[in-house]
XYZ file of C-alpha atoms in Angstrom:
133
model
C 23.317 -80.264 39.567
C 22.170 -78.008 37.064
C 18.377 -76.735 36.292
C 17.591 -78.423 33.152
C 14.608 -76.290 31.703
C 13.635 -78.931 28.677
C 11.656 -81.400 31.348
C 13.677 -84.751 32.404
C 16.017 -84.258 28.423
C 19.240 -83.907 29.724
C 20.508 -80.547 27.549
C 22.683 -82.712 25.128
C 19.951 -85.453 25.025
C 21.525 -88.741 24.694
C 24.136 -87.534 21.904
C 27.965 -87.066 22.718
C 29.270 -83.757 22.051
C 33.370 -83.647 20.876
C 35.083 -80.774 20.019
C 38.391 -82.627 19.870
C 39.589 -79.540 17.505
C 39.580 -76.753 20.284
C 40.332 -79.576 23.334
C 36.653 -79.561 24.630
C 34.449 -82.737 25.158
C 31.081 -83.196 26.873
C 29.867 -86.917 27.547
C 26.613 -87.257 29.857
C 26.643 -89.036 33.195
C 25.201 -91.482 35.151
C 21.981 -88.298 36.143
C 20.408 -87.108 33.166
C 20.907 -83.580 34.457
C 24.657 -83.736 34.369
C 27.661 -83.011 32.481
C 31.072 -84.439 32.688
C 33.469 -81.796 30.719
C 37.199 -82.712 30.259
C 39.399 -79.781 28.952
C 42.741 -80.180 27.340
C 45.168 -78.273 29.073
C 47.253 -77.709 25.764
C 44.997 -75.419 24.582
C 45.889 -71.894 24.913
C 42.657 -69.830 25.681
C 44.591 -66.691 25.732
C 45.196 -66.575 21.819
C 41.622 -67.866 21.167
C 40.495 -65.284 22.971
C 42.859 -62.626 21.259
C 41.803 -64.126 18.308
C 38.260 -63.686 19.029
C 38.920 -59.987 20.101
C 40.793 -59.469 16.618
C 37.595 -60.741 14.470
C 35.216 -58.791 16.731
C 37.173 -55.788 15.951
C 37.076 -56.419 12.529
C 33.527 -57.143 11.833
C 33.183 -53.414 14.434
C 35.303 -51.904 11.713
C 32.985 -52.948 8.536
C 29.793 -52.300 10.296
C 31.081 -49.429 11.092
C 31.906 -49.025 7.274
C 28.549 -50.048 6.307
C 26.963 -47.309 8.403
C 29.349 -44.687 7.221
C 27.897 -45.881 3.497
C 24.073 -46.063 4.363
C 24.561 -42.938 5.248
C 26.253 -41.260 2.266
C 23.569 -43.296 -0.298
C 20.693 -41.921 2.035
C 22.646 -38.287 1.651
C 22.973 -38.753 -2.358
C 19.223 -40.301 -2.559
C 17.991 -37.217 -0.413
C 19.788 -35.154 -2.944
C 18.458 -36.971 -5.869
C 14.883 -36.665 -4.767
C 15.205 -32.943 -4.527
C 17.090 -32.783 -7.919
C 14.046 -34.661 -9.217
C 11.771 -32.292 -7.332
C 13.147 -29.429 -9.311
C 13.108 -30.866 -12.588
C 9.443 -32.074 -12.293
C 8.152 -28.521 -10.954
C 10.453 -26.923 -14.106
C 8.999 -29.282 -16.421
C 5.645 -28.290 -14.853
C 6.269 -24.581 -15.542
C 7.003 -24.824 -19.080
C 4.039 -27.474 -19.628
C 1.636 -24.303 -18.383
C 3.640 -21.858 -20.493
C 3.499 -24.139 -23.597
C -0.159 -24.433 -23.125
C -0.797 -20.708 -22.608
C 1.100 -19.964 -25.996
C -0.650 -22.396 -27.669
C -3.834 -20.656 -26.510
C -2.891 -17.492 -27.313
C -1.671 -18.257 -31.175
C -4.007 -20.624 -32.211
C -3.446 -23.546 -33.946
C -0.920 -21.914 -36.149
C 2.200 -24.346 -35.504
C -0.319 -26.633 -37.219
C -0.732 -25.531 -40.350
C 2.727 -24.661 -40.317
C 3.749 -28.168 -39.868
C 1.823 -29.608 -42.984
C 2.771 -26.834 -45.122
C 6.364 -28.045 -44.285
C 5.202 -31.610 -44.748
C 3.441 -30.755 -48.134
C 6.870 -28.961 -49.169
C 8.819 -31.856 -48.384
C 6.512 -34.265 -50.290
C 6.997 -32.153 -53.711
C 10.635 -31.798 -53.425
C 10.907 -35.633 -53.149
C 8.178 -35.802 -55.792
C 10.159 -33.718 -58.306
C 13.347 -35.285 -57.070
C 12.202 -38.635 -58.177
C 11.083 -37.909 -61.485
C 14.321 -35.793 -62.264
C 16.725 -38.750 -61.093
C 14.229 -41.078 -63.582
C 15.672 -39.226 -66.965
């Protein structure tokens, strides 16, 4: 007799278990707490268990495969961050640099800029009225 830790439920309960497919079958007993198990003897356990040892060394190989890839993404994110870390303190550098020459000038680009707009606007002006006659 077997310890049944589930309290007076036989392990199966009431239900009968077949696995006709692989030769196994369990049927309770007479005592709740037993199990009658009949094994077909045609079964070969020998290749099942080759089998088994062929798909266990397959799903070894792809983990194995999925570790090699964490790791190279985790190498080419670590070398992304510092890429980023680069460009951000660059971009930082020539912010200040920008500033400090916009200091020092004055607001000269400024005046620059609508001078060039003003230019613009007359060339299209006289453009217009040319193309007219």
């Amino acid at each position: 007799m077997s310890t049944n830790p589930h309290k007076g439920a036989s392990f199966y309960g009431d239900a009968v278990h077949y696995r006709s497919s692989e030769g196994l079958s369990t049927r309770p007993v007479a005592s709740s707490d037993e199990i009658q198990l009949s094994i077909d003897p045609g079964i070969d356990f020998d290749d099942e268990i080759t089998g088994l040892r062929g798909q266990v060394r397959r799903l070894r190989n792809v983990a194995e495969d999925i570790g090699t890839e964490v790791k190279y993404q985790r190498d080419f994110l670590e070398q992304v961050q510092m890429t980023m870390l680069k460009a951000q303190a660059g971009v930082k550098n020539n912010l200040r640099r920008l500033n400090k020459s916009i200091v020092r000038n004055g607001a000269n680009h400024v005046v620059h800029v609508i001078v060039f707009a003003l230019l613009c606007f007359f060339i299209v002006y006289l453009w217009s009225k040319v193309s007219r006659k």
